Amino acid sequence: MRIAVVGSGYVGLVAGACFADLGHEVSLVDNDQEKLAALQAGQVPIHEILLPELLARHRGKRLTFSDDLHAAVKESAAVFIAVGTPPTEHGEADLSYVESVARGIATAINGYKVVVEKSTVPVYTSEWIRRILLRNAAAPDLFDVASNPEFMREGTAVVDFFYPDRILLGANSERCAAMLREIYAPMTDGSYYRRSEAIPGPEGAQDPPRLIMTSTQSAELTKHACNAFLAMKISYINAVASVCDAVGADVQQVREGMGSDRRIGPNFLNAGIGYGGSCFPKDLKAFRAVARERGYEFRLLDEVMRINEEQREHFLKKVRNALWTLRGKRLAVLGLAFKGGTDDIRESPAIALVEMLVQEGCQISAYDPAAMERARQALKSGVEFAGNPYEAARGADALLILTDWEEFAKLDWKRMRNQLKDPIVIDGRNLYDPAAVAESGFTYYSMGRPVASPEEAAVEATPARKIGNS
Ligand code: UGA
């Protein structure tokens, strides 16, 4: 099928490349000339595993880039809208880009088309898109507006696309539903997975994936409801971690006990410095705003957001606890991205914390495997950037872990010990086993777990204590 994808941000670019891999002819439309030129020249604007391979495979063949929305719509049977929906100052989603794309689509409709919302949008956006198309002289029998929300995560977006927990298609007519089903047929009939060049899936992936058909409105709402629920899980475990801190319990142990209950599950129950990124913070505000607009005060979401903000203060308190005063302290920071596996720093709690620490008079030496270029532009004074974790740690009063990068999980503690002025680690992501870090000679602070120190580690290691414990 010929498909137009409008917007080449994370969602549009990944979805476009993946549609091409399914066998469709994809026209990726964007009005950012610089981005288009970079994509045409073979550059990959975001750090996303497997995306460079897919772009190389299909660029200039089944995947083309253009700024001509009109032409792309004319030659396509389905048009996916994947433009940005940033928050306004009141928290609602700003849908002006969606509106302007809808206007552009209206004037190009030359036969039946399905217009599909791929960006996360508030419920009833489909209704507005329909109205805009009609107002701009699109004939009502020549289009349907559908919702096909994307559940992929940054950092694992390509694999998430091909191996989703479900494909959610929201359509209000059978004609439209049939067209959407056809787009995903190579996945739902399993044929994609049998191809030799198919992107390999993670262990335990559902193949073929489950297909869920709903009304357009239900699909729109499901996306907001999912992101808000996942954010709520994170805030819940962060609140539990604060109680653990207060009573001396260990949130990892609590998580294991909770997560083994299949009704709860272990995912998104990792305590830390709070959620960030371009989705959760924005989507929670938008979901809250759309509910309010329709007369429901979704106060639970206020609390989820409040706990998330509080996590940063909570972490800062830990730094103060460990170091007493902050002015003039030199701190090594590992991690600037909003999570591991991405170069995205949008709403990154790590960036927010670095800014708070600079404000307190600290000197920061930071390292991130992928996000330093972006961070350099966002962080102005008080921050130096290092070439690796050990360089960042040189002469620092403490080591702070702010992003859950896999490479940080494998630090050489002996080498780190020689770099730091004081052997203090404050881990905002609970990446390490406290006893192991303490045994390497560090005092180790983490989220919702008791402080571990070398003295205790030494006592723990004595045979008498070991026998006593068993
Ligand atoms: C999120 C959703 O997980 C995707 O399903 C969705 O498609 C996407 O938003 C979107 O709406 O486009 P993403 O923002 O890429 O994906 O990142 P997540 O992996 O969900 O992480 C979000 C934040 O929560 C990160 O800051 C992460 O560090 C934090 N987090 C996650 C925790 O603090 N604890 C956890 O247990 C899990």
Short mmCIF file of C-alpha atoms and ligand atoms in Angstrom, two decimals:
data_model
loop_
_atom_site.label_atom_id
_atom_site.label_comp_id
_atom_site.label_asym_id
_atom_site.label_seq_id
_atom_site.Cartn_x
_atom_site.Cartn_y
_atom_site.Cartn_z
CA MET A 1 0.00 0.00 0.00
CA ARG A 2 1.12 3.56 -0.57
CA ILE A 3 1.31 5.37 2.73
CA ALA A 4 2.10 8.97 3.63
CA VAL A 5 3.51 9.66 7.10
CA VAL A 6 3.42 13.32 8.03
CA GLY A 7 6.03 14.35 10.59
CA SER A 8 9.48 12.79 10.87
CA GLY A 9 9.96 12.97 14.64
CA TYR A 10 10.55 9.84 16.74
CA VAL A 11 7.16 8.30 16.03
CA GLY A 12 6.85 9.30 12.35
CA LEU A 13 10.38 8.35 11.38
CA VAL A 14 10.32 4.97 13.13
CA ALA A 15 6.79 4.11 11.97
CA GLY A 16 7.62 5.18 8.40
CA ALA A 17 10.75 3.04 8.28
CA CYS A 18 8.88 0.09 9.82
CA PHE A 19 5.95 0.38 7.38
CA ALA A 20 8.50 0.27 4.56
CA ASP A 21 9.99 -2.87 6.12
CA LEU A 22 6.52 -4.44 6.12
CA GLY A 23 6.51 -3.91 2.34
CA HIS A 24 4.60 -0.64 1.92
CA GLU A 25 5.66 2.32 -0.23
CA VAL A 26 6.15 5.16 2.25
CA SER A 27 6.42 8.88 1.66
CA LEU A 28 7.68 10.65 4.79
CA VAL A 29 6.63 14.30 4.74
CA ASP A 30 8.18 17.07 6.80
CA ASN A 31 8.48 20.83 6.37
CA ASP A 32 11.86 21.02 8.13
CA GLN A 33 14.20 21.37 5.16
CA GLU A 34 17.33 20.77 7.19
CA LYS A 35 15.98 17.51 8.56
CA LEU A 36 14.86 16.39 5.11
CA ALA A 37 18.27 17.13 3.63
CA ALA A 38 19.94 15.18 6.44
CA LEU A 39 17.61 12.21 5.97
CA GLN A 40 18.08 12.26 2.21
CA ALA A 41 21.85 12.38 2.71
CA GLY A 42 21.71 9.21 4.78
CA GLN A 43 21.98 10.74 8.24
CA VAL A 44 19.94 9.41 11.15
CA PRO A 45 18.78 12.31 13.34
CA ILE A 46 18.03 10.27 16.48
CA HIS A 47 19.83 7.62 18.52
CA GLU A 48 17.58 4.59 18.04
CA ILE A 49 18.77 1.00 17.77
CA LEU A 50 18.06 -0.66 14.38
CA LEU A 51 16.72 2.55 12.84
CA PRO A 52 19.94 3.20 10.87
CA GLU A 53 19.71 -0.32 9.39
CA LEU A 54 16.07 0.14 8.37
CA LEU A 55 16.72 3.57 6.86
CA ALA A 56 19.70 2.23 4.93
CA ARG A 57 17.60 -0.70 3.72
CA HIS A 58 14.69 1.38 2.37
CA ARG A 59 15.93 4.94 1.81
CA GLY A 60 15.32 6.05 -1.78
CA LYS A 61 13.51 2.77 -2.52
CA ARG A 62 10.36 2.05 -0.51
CA LEU A 63 10.98 5.06 1.74
CA THR A 64 11.23 8.58 0.31
CA PHE A 65 11.39 11.96 2.03
CA SER A 66 9.61 15.05 0.82
CA ASP A 67 8.13 18.41 1.84
CA ASP A 68 5.23 18.07 -0.59
CA LEU A 69 2.23 17.09 1.53
CA HIS A 70 -0.15 17.59 -1.38
CA ALA A 71 1.63 15.16 -3.68
CA ALA A 72 2.18 12.59 -0.93
CA VAL A 73 -1.52 12.57 0.04
CA LYS A 74 -2.63 12.34 -3.58
CA GLU A 75 -0.64 9.20 -4.25
CA SER A 76 -1.40 7.51 -0.88
CA ALA A 77 -4.30 5.41 0.32
CA ALA A 78 -3.55 6.09 4.00
CA VAL A 79 -2.14 9.23 5.59
CA PHE A 80 -0.65 8.94 9.09
CA ILE A 81 -0.42 12.15 11.09
CA ALA A 82 2.65 11.99 13.34
CA VAL A 83 3.37 15.67 13.98
CA GLY A 84 4.15 17.11 17.42
CA THR A 85 1.45 17.84 19.97
CA PRO A 86 3.39 19.89 22.54
CA PRO A 87 1.69 21.09 25.73
CA THR A 88 0.34 24.64 25.96
CA GLU A 89 1.09 26.62 29.11
CA HIS A 90 -2.21 25.34 30.57
CA GLY A 91 -1.26 21.70 29.98
CA GLU A 92 -3.59 20.94 27.06
CA ALA A 93 -2.10 19.42 23.92
CA ASP A 94 -1.41 22.08 21.30
CA LEU A 95 -3.10 20.64 18.23
CA SER A 96 -2.29 23.45 15.83
CA TYR A 97 0.18 21.31 13.83
CA VAL A 98 -2.42 18.56 13.54
CA GLU A 99 -4.96 21.13 12.36
CA SER A 100 -2.68 22.60 9.74
CA VAL A 101 -1.81 19.12 8.41
CA ALA A 102 -5.54 18.28 8.26
CA ARG A 103 -6.11 21.44 6.17
CA GLY A 104 -3.34 20.40 3.83
CA ILE A 105 -4.74 16.89 3.49
CA ALA A 106 -8.25 18.19 2.71
CA THR A 107 -7.20 20.00 -0.43
CA ALA A 108 -5.34 16.95 -1.78
CA ILE A 109 -8.05 14.31 -1.36
CA ASN A 110 -8.64 12.82 -4.80
CA GLY A 111 -10.16 9.45 -3.86
CA TYR A 112 -10.99 7.45 -0.70
CA LYS A 113 -8.31 7.93 1.98
CA VAL A 114 -7.93 6.89 5.56
CA VAL A 115 -6.50 9.67 7.72
CA VAL A 116 -4.88 8.09 10.77
CA GLU A 117 -3.83 9.77 13.99
CA LYS A 118 -0.50 8.32 15.06
CA SER A 119 0.58 11.12 17.42
CA THR A 120 -0.84 10.92 20.93
CA VAL A 121 -3.90 13.15 20.90
CA PRO A 122 -6.81 13.87 23.24
CA VAL A 123 -10.03 11.97 22.68
CA TYR A 124 -12.23 13.62 20.06
CA THR A 125 -9.29 14.98 18.06
CA SER A 126 -10.46 12.64 15.29
CA GLU A 127 -13.79 14.45 15.35
CA TRP A 128 -12.01 17.78 14.92
CA ILE A 129 -9.87 16.45 12.09
CA ARG A 130 -13.07 15.27 10.38
CA ARG A 131 -14.63 18.71 10.77
CA ILE A 132 -11.53 20.45 9.43
CA LEU A 133 -11.47 18.16 6.40
CA LEU A 134 -15.15 18.84 5.71
CA ARG A 135 -14.75 22.59 6.20
CA ASN A 136 -11.95 22.54 3.67
CA ALA A 137 -14.13 20.96 1.04
CA ALA A 138 -13.19 17.28 1.39
CA ALA A 139 -16.19 15.14 0.35
CA PRO A 140 -17.51 13.11 3.33
CA ASP A 141 -17.53 9.82 1.42
CA LEU A 142 -13.86 10.23 0.40
CA PHE A 143 -12.27 9.84 3.81
CA ASP A 144 -12.46 8.34 7.27
CA VAL A 145 -10.49 9.42 10.31
CA ALA A 146 -8.97 6.61 12.37
CA SER A 147 -6.73 6.27 15.41
CA ASN A 148 -3.76 3.93 15.55
CA PRO A 149 -1.83 4.89 18.67
CA GLU A 150 1.79 3.85 18.93
CA PHE A 151 3.06 2.19 22.10
CA MET A 152 6.75 2.02 21.22
CA ARG A 153 9.34 3.29 23.67
CA GLU A 154 12.33 5.36 22.74
CA GLY A 155 15.48 3.27 22.72
CA THR A 156 13.60 0.10 21.72
CA ALA A 157 11.18 1.68 19.26
CA VAL A 158 11.87 -0.53 16.23
CA VAL A 159 11.58 -3.81 18.13
CA ASP A 160 8.50 -2.47 19.96
CA PHE A 161 6.89 -1.66 16.60
CA PHE A 162 7.29 -5.18 15.21
CA TYR A 163 6.66 -7.04 18.46
CA PRO A 164 3.95 -5.05 20.24
CA ASP A 165 1.74 -6.38 23.03
CA ARG A 166 -1.12 -5.41 20.74
CA ILE A 167 -1.91 -3.46 17.62
CA LEU A 168 -4.71 -1.05 18.44
CA LEU A 169 -6.86 0.13 15.57
CA GLY A 170 -9.69 2.59 16.19
CA ALA A 171 -12.08 2.99 13.27
CA ASN A 172 -15.71 4.02 12.98
CA SER A 173 -16.49 2.33 9.65
CA GLU A 174 -15.85 -1.14 8.25
CA ARG A 175 -14.23 0.27 5.10
CA CYS A 176 -11.69 2.15 7.19
CA ALA A 177 -11.10 -0.79 9.55
CA ALA A 178 -10.41 -3.09 6.60
CA MET A 179 -7.78 -0.72 5.22
CA LEU A 180 -6.03 -0.46 8.59
CA ARG A 181 -6.05 -4.24 8.96
CA GLU A 182 -4.46 -4.54 5.54
CA ILE A 183 -1.59 -2.27 6.54
CA TYR A 184 -0.72 -4.51 9.49
CA ALA A 185 -1.56 -7.80 7.71
CA PRO A 186 2.11 -8.85 7.31
CA MET A 187 2.34 -8.76 11.10
CA THR A 188 -1.09 -10.17 12.03
CA ASP A 189 -0.88 -13.05 9.52
CA GLY A 190 2.66 -13.78 10.69
CA SER A 191 4.25 -13.55 7.22
CA TYR A 192 6.61 -10.72 8.20
CA TYR A 193 8.20 -12.84 10.92
CA ARG A 194 8.97 -15.65 8.49
CA ARG A 195 11.04 -13.41 6.22
CA SER A 196 14.76 -13.96 6.46
CA GLU A 197 15.49 -10.24 6.84
CA ALA A 198 12.76 -9.59 9.46
CA ILE A 199 13.87 -7.63 12.51
CA PRO A 200 14.42 -10.26 15.22
CA GLY A 201 12.15 -10.11 18.24
CA PRO A 202 12.86 -10.21 21.95
CA GLU A 203 12.47 -13.40 23.94
CA GLY A 204 8.84 -14.28 24.61
CA ALA A 205 7.49 -11.88 21.96
CA GLN A 206 3.96 -12.57 20.72
CA ASP A 207 4.07 -13.59 17.09
CA PRO A 208 1.70 -12.79 15.52
CA PRO A 209 0.69 -9.89 17.75
CA ARG A 210 -2.81 -9.44 19.05
CA LEU A 211 -5.06 -7.12 17.09
CA ILE A 212 -7.61 -5.02 18.96
CA MET A 213 -10.27 -3.14 17.03
CA THR A 214 -12.16 -0.33 18.78
CA SER A 215 -13.99 2.85 17.99
CA THR A 216 -11.75 5.79 17.08
CA GLN A 217 -12.55 7.52 20.38
CA SER A 218 -11.73 4.44 22.47
CA ALA A 219 -8.36 4.09 20.74
CA GLU A 220 -7.54 7.75 21.37
CA LEU A 221 -8.48 7.41 25.02
CA THR A 222 -6.63 4.10 25.47
CA LYS A 223 -3.32 5.73 24.60
CA HIS A 224 -3.69 8.45 27.23
CA ALA A 225 -5.02 5.93 29.75
CA CYS A 226 -2.01 3.64 29.20
CA ASN A 227 0.63 6.32 29.58
CA ALA A 228 -1.10 7.77 32.65
CA PHE A 229 -1.37 4.30 34.21
CA LEU A 230 2.31 3.55 33.63
CA ALA A 231 3.27 6.93 35.11
CA MET A 232 1.02 6.14 38.07
CA LYS A 233 2.85 2.83 38.59
CA ILE A 234 6.16 4.71 38.66
CA SER A 235 4.88 7.34 41.09
CA TYR A 236 3.39 4.61 43.24
CA ILE A 237 6.67 2.76 43.61
CA ASN A 238 8.49 6.05 44.17
CA ALA A 239 6.08 6.87 47.00
CA VAL A 240 6.61 3.36 48.41
CA ALA A 241 10.39 3.97 48.12
CA SER A 242 10.05 7.11 50.22
CA VAL A 243 8.26 5.10 52.91
CA CYS A 244 11.00 2.46 52.63
CA ASP A 245 13.59 5.20 53.19
CA ALA A 246 11.69 6.40 56.24
CA VAL A 247 11.35 2.97 57.87
CA GLY A 248 14.55 1.28 56.71
CA ALA A 249 12.92 -1.22 54.33
CA ASP A 250 14.27 -2.11 50.88
CA VAL A 251 12.12 -1.13 47.90
CA GLN A 252 13.77 -3.73 45.63
CA GLN A 253 12.58 -6.45 47.96
CA VAL A 254 9.14 -4.86 48.15
CA ARG A 255 9.07 -4.66 44.34
CA GLU A 256 9.89 -8.34 44.05
CA GLY A 257 7.09 -9.21 46.42
CA MET A 258 4.65 -6.92 44.63
CA GLY A 259 5.73 -7.66 41.07
CA SER A 260 5.42 -11.42 41.47
CA ASP A 261 1.68 -10.92 41.90
CA ARG A 262 0.54 -11.38 38.31
CA ARG A 263 -2.21 -8.85 38.80
CA ILE A 264 0.45 -6.21 39.48
CA GLY A 265 3.51 -7.36 37.46
CA PRO A 266 7.11 -6.19 37.91
CA ASN A 267 7.34 -3.75 34.97
CA PHE A 268 7.42 -0.02 35.57
CA LEU A 269 7.96 -0.62 39.26
CA ASN A 270 11.54 0.66 39.37
CA ALA A 271 11.98 3.44 41.88
CA GLY A 272 14.16 6.34 40.82
CA ILE A 273 14.31 10.08 40.30
CA GLY A 274 10.97 10.12 38.50
CA TYR A 275 9.73 9.71 34.96
CA GLY A 276 10.60 12.13 32.16
CA GLY A 277 10.67 12.17 28.38
CA SER A 278 8.51 13.64 25.69
CA CYS A 279 5.48 11.48 26.51
CA PHE A 280 4.53 10.85 30.13
CA PRO A 281 4.81 14.44 31.47
CA LYS A 282 2.99 15.89 28.46
CA ASP A 283 0.37 13.15 28.19
CA LEU A 284 -0.55 13.28 31.86
CA LYS A 285 -1.19 17.00 31.63
CA ALA A 286 -3.17 16.58 28.43
CA PHE A 287 -5.25 13.70 29.83
CA ARG A 288 -5.95 15.75 32.96
CA ALA A 289 -6.95 18.74 30.82
CA VAL A 290 -9.25 16.80 28.49
CA ALA A 291 -11.02 15.14 31.44
CA ARG A 292 -11.52 18.54 33.10
CA GLU A 293 -12.82 20.04 29.87
CA ARG A 294 -15.43 17.30 29.75
CA GLY A 295 -16.41 17.82 33.38
CA TYR A 296 -14.36 15.16 35.22
CA GLU A 297 -11.71 16.22 37.76
CA PHE A 298 -9.07 13.49 37.45
CA ARG A 299 -7.30 14.41 40.72
CA LEU A 300 -5.43 11.11 40.88
CA LEU A 301 -3.28 12.41 38.01
CA ASP A 302 -2.40 15.56 40.00
CA GLU A 303 -0.98 13.37 42.72
CA VAL A 304 0.96 11.23 40.22
CA MET A 305 2.57 14.41 38.86
CA ARG A 306 3.21 15.83 42.34
CA ILE A 307 5.01 12.69 43.51
CA ASN A 308 7.08 12.78 40.33
CA GLU A 309 8.22 16.36 40.99
CA GLU A 310 8.92 15.50 44.63
CA GLN A 311 11.33 12.74 43.63
CA ARG A 312 13.91 15.29 42.52
CA GLU A 313 13.78 17.06 45.88
CA HIS A 314 14.00 13.68 47.55
CA PHE A 315 17.16 12.87 45.60
CA LEU A 316 18.64 16.29 46.34
CA LYS A 317 18.06 15.63 50.04
CA LYS A 318 20.06 12.43 49.70
CA VAL A 319 22.94 14.36 48.14
CA ARG A 320 22.80 16.82 51.06
CA ASN A 321 22.66 13.95 53.54
CA ALA A 322 25.75 12.44 51.99
CA LEU A 323 27.80 15.62 51.56
CA TRP A 324 26.38 18.01 54.18
CA THR A 325 26.91 21.29 52.28
CA LEU A 326 26.69 21.62 48.51
CA ARG A 327 28.27 24.97 47.65
CA GLY A 328 31.65 24.44 45.99
CA LYS A 329 31.32 20.65 45.78
CA ARG A 330 32.46 18.94 42.61
CA LEU A 331 30.05 16.22 41.54
CA ALA A 332 30.46 13.59 38.83
CA VAL A 333 27.16 12.93 37.05
CA LEU A 334 26.61 9.81 34.98
CA GLY A 335 23.58 10.12 32.73
CA LEU A 336 21.75 13.08 31.23
CA ALA A 337 19.18 11.41 28.95
CA PHE A 338 15.67 10.92 30.37
CA LYS A 339 16.34 7.18 30.36
CA GLY A 340 19.00 4.77 29.08
CA GLY A 341 19.26 3.91 25.39
CA THR A 342 18.33 7.31 24.00
CA ASP A 343 19.89 10.71 23.34
CA ASP A 344 16.61 12.42 24.24
CA ILE A 345 16.82 14.92 27.10
CA ARG A 346 13.28 16.28 26.86
CA GLU A 347 11.85 16.61 30.40
CA SER A 348 14.84 14.65 31.63
CA PRO A 349 14.89 14.47 35.43
CA ALA A 350 18.69 14.18 35.13
CA ILE A 351 18.94 17.57 33.41
CA ALA A 352 16.55 19.10 35.98
CA LEU A 353 18.72 17.75 38.80
CA VAL A 354 21.95 19.03 37.25
CA GLU A 355 20.34 22.48 37.00
CA MET A 356 19.22 22.29 40.65
CA LEU A 357 22.72 21.26 41.76
CA VAL A 358 24.35 24.06 39.77
CA GLN A 359 21.87 26.44 41.39
CA GLU A 360 23.08 25.16 44.79
CA GLY A 361 26.64 26.11 43.82
CA CYS A 362 27.98 22.69 42.73
CA GLN A 363 30.43 22.19 39.88
CA ILE A 364 29.28 19.31 37.66
CA SER A 365 31.36 17.03 35.51
CA ALA A 366 28.95 14.98 33.40
CA TYR A 367 29.07 12.02 31.05
CA ASP A 368 26.34 10.40 28.96
CA PRO A 369 26.94 7.83 26.20
CA ALA A 370 24.55 9.53 23.73
CA ALA A 371 22.96 12.71 25.08
CA MET A 372 25.98 15.01 25.61
CA GLU A 373 25.55 16.97 22.40
CA ARG A 374 21.96 17.81 23.24
CA ALA A 375 22.80 18.44 26.90
CA ARG A 376 25.57 20.85 25.93
CA GLN A 377 22.98 23.05 24.28
CA ALA A 378 20.57 22.85 27.23
CA LEU A 379 23.02 23.30 30.11
CA LYS A 380 24.89 26.55 30.14
CA SER A 381 27.16 27.28 33.10
CA GLY A 382 28.65 25.15 35.85
CA VAL A 383 28.83 21.94 33.80
CA GLU A 384 31.82 20.28 32.16
CA PHE A 385 31.47 17.29 29.86
CA ALA A 386 33.77 14.28 30.14
CA GLY A 387 34.75 11.61 27.63
CA ASN A 388 33.92 8.64 29.86
CA PRO A 389 32.64 7.84 33.37
CA TYR A 390 36.13 7.76 34.92
CA GLU A 391 37.15 11.11 33.48
CA ALA A 392 33.91 12.58 34.88
CA ALA A 393 34.76 11.19 38.31
CA ARG A 394 38.29 12.63 38.50
CA GLY A 395 38.65 14.64 41.71
CA ALA A 396 34.89 14.63 42.41
CA ASP A 397 33.42 14.68 45.92
CA ALA A 398 30.80 12.09 44.91
CA LEU A 399 29.47 10.11 41.98
CA LEU A 400 25.81 10.58 41.03
CA ILE A 401 23.95 8.12 38.78
CA LEU A 402 21.04 9.82 37.03
CA THR A 403 20.24 7.65 33.98
CA ASP A 404 19.87 3.88 33.74
CA TRP A 405 22.36 3.24 30.92
CA GLU A 406 23.40 -0.38 30.60
CA GLU A 407 27.07 0.60 30.37
CA PHE A 408 26.86 2.24 33.82
CA ALA A 409 25.73 -1.05 35.31
CA LYS A 410 29.18 -2.47 34.54
CA LEU A 411 31.48 0.15 36.09
CA ASP A 412 34.98 -0.82 37.16
CA TRP A 413 34.65 0.14 40.83
CA LYS A 414 38.36 -0.17 41.55
CA ARG A 415 39.17 2.29 38.80
CA MET A 416 36.35 4.55 39.93
CA ARG A 417 37.65 4.46 43.52
CA ASN A 418 41.00 5.83 42.31
CA GLN A 419 39.35 8.73 40.48
CA LEU A 420 37.00 10.06 43.13
CA LYS A 421 38.15 12.32 45.94
CA ASP A 422 35.68 10.67 48.30
CA PRO A 423 34.25 7.19 47.74
CA ILE A 424 30.60 8.20 47.77
CA VAL A 425 28.00 7.00 45.25
CA ILE A 426 24.46 8.40 45.15
CA ASP A 427 22.42 6.32 42.74
CA GLY A 428 19.10 7.78 41.54
CA ARG A 429 18.31 4.66 39.49
CA ASN A 430 19.09 1.74 41.83
CA LEU A 431 21.50 0.24 39.31
CA TYR A 432 23.72 -1.67 41.73
CA ASP A 433 23.71 -4.22 44.47
CA PRO A 434 24.37 -2.10 47.59
CA ALA A 435 26.50 -4.78 49.27
CA ALA A 436 28.76 -5.15 46.22
CA VAL A 437 29.36 -1.39 45.92
CA ALA A 438 30.04 -1.13 49.65
CA GLU A 439 32.46 -4.06 49.47
CA SER A 440 34.36 -2.10 46.81
CA GLY A 441 34.92 0.59 49.43
CA PHE A 442 32.10 3.05 48.73
CA THR A 443 29.36 4.51 50.85
CA TYR A 444 26.37 3.87 48.66
CA TYR A 445 23.07 5.77 48.73
CA SER A 446 20.14 4.72 46.53
CA MET A 447 16.39 5.18 46.27
CA GLY A 448 14.27 3.40 48.88
CA ARG A 449 17.10 1.19 50.11
CA PRO A 450 19.22 1.49 53.25
CA VAL A 451 22.61 3.21 52.94
CA ALA A 452 25.41 0.67 52.47
CA SER A 453 28.87 1.46 53.78
CA PRO A 454 32.25 -0.32 53.64
CA GLU A 455 32.23 -0.76 57.44
CA GLU A 456 28.92 -2.65 57.32
CA ALA A 457 30.10 -4.62 54.32
CA ALA A 458 33.13 -5.73 56.32
CA VAL A 459 30.94 -6.78 59.26
CA GLU A 460 28.54 -8.61 56.91
CA ALA A 461 31.46 -10.51 55.46
CA THR A 462 32.72 -11.90 58.79
CA PRO A 463 31.98 -15.62 59.20
CA ALA A 464 30.27 -15.20 62.59
CA ARG A 465 27.76 -12.73 61.19
CA LYS A 466 27.15 -14.93 58.18
CA ILE A 467 26.32 -17.92 60.37
CA GLY A 468 24.15 -15.70 62.56
CA ASN A 469 22.23 -14.52 59.55
CA SER A 470 21.53 -17.94 58.22
C1 UGA B 1 6.46 5.84 26.85
C2 UGA B 1 5.63 4.54 26.87
O1 UGA B 1 6.31 3.55 27.64
C3 UGA B 1 5.41 4.01 25.44
O2 UGA B 1 4.56 2.87 25.49
C4 UGA B 1 4.75 5.11 24.62
O3 UGA B 1 4.58 4.70 23.26
C5 UGA B 1 5.61 6.37 24.65
O4 UGA B 1 5.80 6.79 26.03
C6 UGA B 1 4.87 7.43 23.89
O5 UGA B 1 3.77 7.83 24.32
O6 UGA B 1 5.30 7.80 22.78
P1 UGA B 1 9.07 6.44 26.56
O7 UGA B 1 8.67 7.85 26.86
O8 UGA B 1 9.96 6.16 25.40
O9 UGA B 1 7.75 5.53 26.32
O10 UGA B 1 9.80 5.90 27.83
P2 UGA B 1 9.52 4.83 29.01
O11 UGA B 1 10.39 3.66 28.80
O12 UGA B 1 8.08 4.58 29.18
O13 UGA B 1 10.07 5.64 30.26
C7 UGA B 1 9.46 6.88 30.66
C8 UGA B 1 10.13 7.40 31.90
O14 UGA B 1 9.79 6.61 33.04
C9 UGA B 1 11.67 7.43 31.85
O15 UGA B 1 12.14 8.64 32.41
C10 UGA B 1 12.07 6.24 32.70
O16 UGA B 1 13.35 6.37 33.26
C11 UGA B 1 10.98 6.25 33.75
N1 UGA B 1 10.75 4.93 34.39
C12 UGA B 1 10.30 3.88 33.66
C13 UGA B 1 10.96 4.80 35.75
O17 UGA B 1 11.35 5.75 36.45
N2 UGA B 1 10.71 3.58 36.33
C14 UGA B 1 10.26 2.51 35.64
O18 UGA B 1 10.05 1.43 36.24
C15 UGA B 1 10.06 2.66 34.26
#
